[in-house]
Amino acid sequence: MSLKRQKGVAAVEFAVVVPVLLLIAVGLAQFGWLLSNYVMVANAASAGARYFASQRGTATPYSGTQTQVQTSAAVLNTGNLSITASVNGGNCTSDTACAADLTSAASGAAVATAAVTVTYSNFSPLFTGSLFGLFTMMPSALNATAAERVQ
């Protein structure tokens, strides 16, 4: 082959490779954003469970747990967080119910478990849209549950 026939080959190869590289870069960014947000939700659930499990005998275990979770997830939009607390599998939705559940669960001989579930709804990925259905694979909500032994 002569040198004249080789002109522009690098440009064509570049044009073929760039879309693939961009797709890989966008996928890495999307997954990184998802993983980062999930770690924040999981850390908030862990901090909430740790706090909730140590609140036996206090008057405001549920509202204190909500505050702890929201403080731990301050980087996220806390308006999109929903927090569920439970003692030995039974949900409690108020300070009085949670205080009673924590007290009665800890007085028994069996091990009592306090769990906190945090759901981050309306998760928005970095890039939206639908490119061959790839971007619609991202979840719209992130969930994390953490459990601790009641102290």
mmCIF file of C-alpha atoms in Angstrom:
data_model
loop_
_atom_site.group_PDB
_atom_site.id
_atom_site.type_symbol
_atom_site.label_atom_id
_atom_site.label_comp_id
_atom_site.label_asym_id
_atom_site.label_seq_id
_atom_site.Cartn_x
_atom_site.Cartn_y
_atom_site.Cartn_z
ATOM 1 C CA MET A 1 0.000 0.000 0.000
ATOM 2 C CA SER A 2 1.135 3.443 -0.682
ATOM 3 C CA LEU A 3 1.311 6.220 1.850
ATOM 4 C CA LYS A 4 -1.486 8.109 0.086
ATOM 5 C CA ARG A 5 -3.992 5.338 0.823
ATOM 6 C CA GLN A 6 -3.135 5.463 4.571
ATOM 7 C CA LYS A 7 -4.177 9.101 5.040
ATOM 8 C CA GLY A 8 -7.130 9.527 7.397
ATOM 9 C CA VAL A 9 -7.021 6.012 8.836
ATOM 10 C CA ALA A 10 -6.271 7.319 12.329
ATOM 11 C CA ALA A 11 -9.255 9.676 12.148
ATOM 12 C CA VAL A 12 -11.571 6.839 11.146
ATOM 13 C CA GLU A 13 -10.268 4.595 13.922
ATOM 14 C CA PHE A 14 -10.708 7.433 16.404
ATOM 15 C CA ALA A 15 -14.290 8.007 15.218
ATOM 16 C CA VAL A 16 -15.057 4.316 15.724
ATOM 17 C CA VAL A 17 -13.475 4.043 19.186
ATOM 18 C CA VAL A 18 -14.676 7.326 20.778
ATOM 19 C CA PRO A 19 -18.381 6.365 21.167
ATOM 20 C CA VAL A 20 -17.415 3.130 22.906
ATOM 21 C CA LEU A 21 -15.029 4.930 25.244
ATOM 22 C CA LEU A 22 -17.652 7.581 26.023
ATOM 23 C CA LEU A 23 -20.219 4.897 26.816
ATOM 24 C CA ILE A 24 -17.773 3.224 29.198
ATOM 25 C CA ALA A 25 -16.947 6.557 30.870
ATOM 26 C CA VAL A 26 -20.631 7.453 31.310
ATOM 27 C CA GLY A 27 -21.342 3.987 32.729
ATOM 28 C CA LEU A 28 -18.517 4.333 35.240
ATOM 29 C CA ALA A 29 -19.755 7.763 36.304
ATOM 30 C CA GLN A 30 -23.335 6.493 36.706
ATOM 31 C CA PHE A 31 -22.258 3.480 38.750
ATOM 32 C CA GLY A 32 -19.957 5.623 40.888
ATOM 33 C CA TRP A 33 -22.798 8.044 41.622
ATOM 34 C CA LEU A 34 -25.129 5.165 42.503
ATOM 35 C CA LEU A 35 -22.550 3.535 44.767
ATOM 36 C CA SER A 36 -21.728 6.821 46.498
ATOM 37 C CA ASN A 37 -25.391 7.519 47.252
ATOM 38 C CA TYR A 38 -25.979 3.953 48.455
ATOM 39 C CA VAL A 39 -23.017 4.165 50.836
ATOM 40 C CA MET A 40 -24.453 7.380 52.298
ATOM 41 C CA VAL A 41 -27.865 5.732 52.777
ATOM 42 C CA ALA A 42 -26.284 2.633 54.356
ATOM 43 C CA ASN A 43 -24.169 4.761 56.710
ATOM 44 C CA ALA A 44 -27.243 6.746 57.732
ATOM 45 C CA ALA A 45 -29.136 3.507 58.468
ATOM 46 C CA SER A 46 -26.201 2.209 60.509
ATOM 47 C CA ALA A 47 -25.934 5.420 62.534
ATOM 48 C CA GLY A 48 -29.694 5.407 63.094
ATOM 49 C CA ALA A 49 -29.729 1.779 64.257
ATOM 50 C CA ARG A 50 -26.802 2.374 66.605
ATOM 51 C CA TYR A 51 -28.571 5.387 68.108
ATOM 52 C CA PHE A 52 -31.984 3.682 68.271
ATOM 53 C CA ALA A 53 -30.606 0.583 70.018
ATOM 54 C CA SER A 54 -29.121 2.701 72.804
ATOM 55 C CA GLN A 55 -32.316 4.642 73.553
ATOM 56 C CA ARG A 56 -33.954 2.269 76.023
ATOM 57 C CA GLY A 57 -35.433 4.309 78.862
ATOM 58 C CA THR A 58 -35.539 7.614 76.972
ATOM 59 C CA ALA A 59 -38.653 9.574 76.057
ATOM 60 C CA THR A 60 -37.899 10.335 72.399
ATOM 61 C CA PRO A 61 -36.218 7.360 70.723
ATOM 62 C CA TYR A 62 -38.069 7.652 67.388
ATOM 63 C CA SER A 63 -37.644 11.379 66.788
ATOM 64 C CA GLY A 64 -34.033 11.193 67.957
ATOM 65 C CA THR A 65 -33.389 8.371 65.503
ATOM 66 C CA GLN A 66 -34.918 10.388 62.676
ATOM 67 C CA THR A 67 -32.703 13.340 63.552
ATOM 68 C CA GLN A 68 -29.628 11.093 63.698
ATOM 69 C CA VAL A 69 -30.372 9.588 60.271
ATOM 70 C CA GLN A 70 -30.994 12.989 58.698
ATOM 71 C CA THR A 71 -27.786 14.355 60.199
ATOM 72 C CA SER A 72 -25.806 11.375 58.903
ATOM 73 C CA ALA A 73 -27.283 11.779 55.420
ATOM 74 C CA ALA A 74 -26.961 15.564 55.286
ATOM 75 C CA VAL A 75 -25.372 15.455 51.822
ATOM 76 C CA LEU A 76 -28.507 13.828 50.392
ATOM 77 C CA ASN A 77 -31.843 15.582 49.988
ATOM 78 C CA THR A 78 -33.306 14.698 53.390
ATOM 79 C CA GLY A 79 -36.816 15.436 52.132
ATOM 80 C CA ASN A 80 -36.555 12.232 50.089
ATOM 81 C CA LEU A 81 -35.604 10.052 53.071
ATOM 82 C CA SER A 82 -38.139 7.799 54.739
ATOM 83 C CA ILE A 83 -37.150 6.152 57.995
ATOM 84 C CA THR A 84 -38.714 3.053 59.533
ATOM 85 C CA ALA A 85 -37.771 1.832 62.994
ATOM 86 C CA SER A 86 -38.611 -1.576 64.410
ATOM 87 C CA VAL A 87 -37.968 -3.580 67.551
ATOM 88 C CA ASN A 88 -37.868 -7.379 67.170
ATOM 89 C CA GLY A 89 -39.568 -7.079 63.782
ATOM 90 C CA GLY A 90 -42.496 -4.930 64.948
ATOM 91 C CA ASN A 91 -42.615 -1.424 63.482
ATOM 92 C CA CYS A 92 -42.992 1.550 65.773
ATOM 93 C CA THR A 93 -44.002 4.948 64.414
ATOM 94 C CA SER A 94 -44.028 7.256 67.428
ATOM 95 C CA ASP A 95 -41.863 8.082 70.412
ATOM 96 C CA THR A 96 -44.249 6.488 72.916
ATOM 97 C CA ALA A 97 -44.630 3.265 70.913
ATOM 98 C CA CYS A 98 -40.881 2.954 70.342
ATOM 99 C CA ALA A 99 -40.085 3.687 73.993
ATOM 100 C CA ALA A 100 -42.552 1.016 75.116
ATOM 101 C CA ASP A 101 -41.226 -1.507 72.580
ATOM 102 C CA LEU A 102 -37.596 -0.883 73.569
ATOM 103 C CA THR A 103 -38.370 -1.196 77.282
ATOM 104 C CA SER A 104 -40.461 -4.363 76.987
ATOM 105 C CA ALA A 105 -38.050 -6.009 74.520
ATOM 106 C CA ALA A 106 -35.010 -5.396 76.681
ATOM 107 C CA SER A 107 -36.693 -6.669 79.848
ATOM 108 C CA GLY A 108 -37.131 -10.174 78.393
ATOM 109 C CA ALA A 109 -34.454 -12.828 78.505
ATOM 110 C CA ALA A 110 -34.165 -13.096 74.721
ATOM 111 C CA VAL A 111 -31.924 -10.851 72.667
ATOM 112 C CA ALA A 112 -33.810 -7.793 71.434
ATOM 113 C CA THR A 113 -32.954 -6.303 68.055
ATOM 114 C CA ALA A 114 -33.560 -2.724 66.969
ATOM 115 C CA ALA A 115 -33.547 -2.133 63.221
ATOM 116 C CA VAL A 116 -33.703 1.006 61.128
ATOM 117 C CA THR A 117 -34.570 1.012 57.433
ATOM 118 C CA VAL A 118 -33.773 4.084 55.360
ATOM 119 C CA THR A 119 -35.266 4.567 51.898
ATOM 120 C CA TYR A 120 -33.958 7.319 49.645
ATOM 121 C CA SER A 121 -36.651 7.874 47.032
ATOM 122 C CA ASN A 122 -36.372 9.917 43.845
ATOM 123 C CA PHE A 123 -32.749 8.945 43.320
ATOM 124 C CA SER A 124 -31.608 10.826 40.250
ATOM 125 C CA PRO A 125 -28.644 9.560 38.258
ATOM 126 C CA LEU A 126 -26.056 11.901 36.793
ATOM 127 C CA PHE A 127 -27.312 11.371 33.263
ATOM 128 C CA THR A 128 -30.962 10.827 32.448
ATOM 129 C CA GLY A 129 -32.624 9.630 29.308
ATOM 130 C CA SER A 130 -32.757 6.322 27.564
ATOM 131 C CA LEU A 131 -29.959 5.179 25.325
ATOM 132 C CA PHE A 132 -31.020 1.700 24.229
ATOM 133 C CA GLY A 133 -32.628 1.327 27.666
ATOM 134 C CA LEU A 134 -29.280 1.527 29.456
ATOM 135 C CA PHE A 135 -29.992 4.544 31.633
ATOM 136 C CA THR A 136 -33.391 3.274 32.739
ATOM 137 C CA MET A 137 -31.645 0.417 34.550
ATOM 138 C CA MET A 138 -30.774 2.791 37.399
ATOM 139 C CA PRO A 139 -33.034 2.352 40.447
ATOM 140 C CA SER A 140 -35.419 5.104 41.479
ATOM 141 C CA ALA A 141 -35.014 4.346 45.197
ATOM 142 C CA LEU A 142 -32.163 3.147 47.393
ATOM 143 C CA ASN A 143 -32.866 1.047 50.519
ATOM 144 C CA ALA A 144 -30.616 0.099 53.407
ATOM 145 C CA THR A 145 -31.402 -1.674 56.677
ATOM 146 C CA ALA A 146 -29.185 -1.898 59.740
ATOM 147 C CA ALA A 147 -29.857 -3.796 62.968
ATOM 148 C CA GLU A 148 -28.276 -3.532 66.397
ATOM 149 C CA ARG A 149 -28.780 -5.312 69.689
ATOM 150 C CA VAL A 150 -30.842 -3.282 72.187
ATOM 151 C CA GLN A 151 -28.619 -2.158 75.045
#
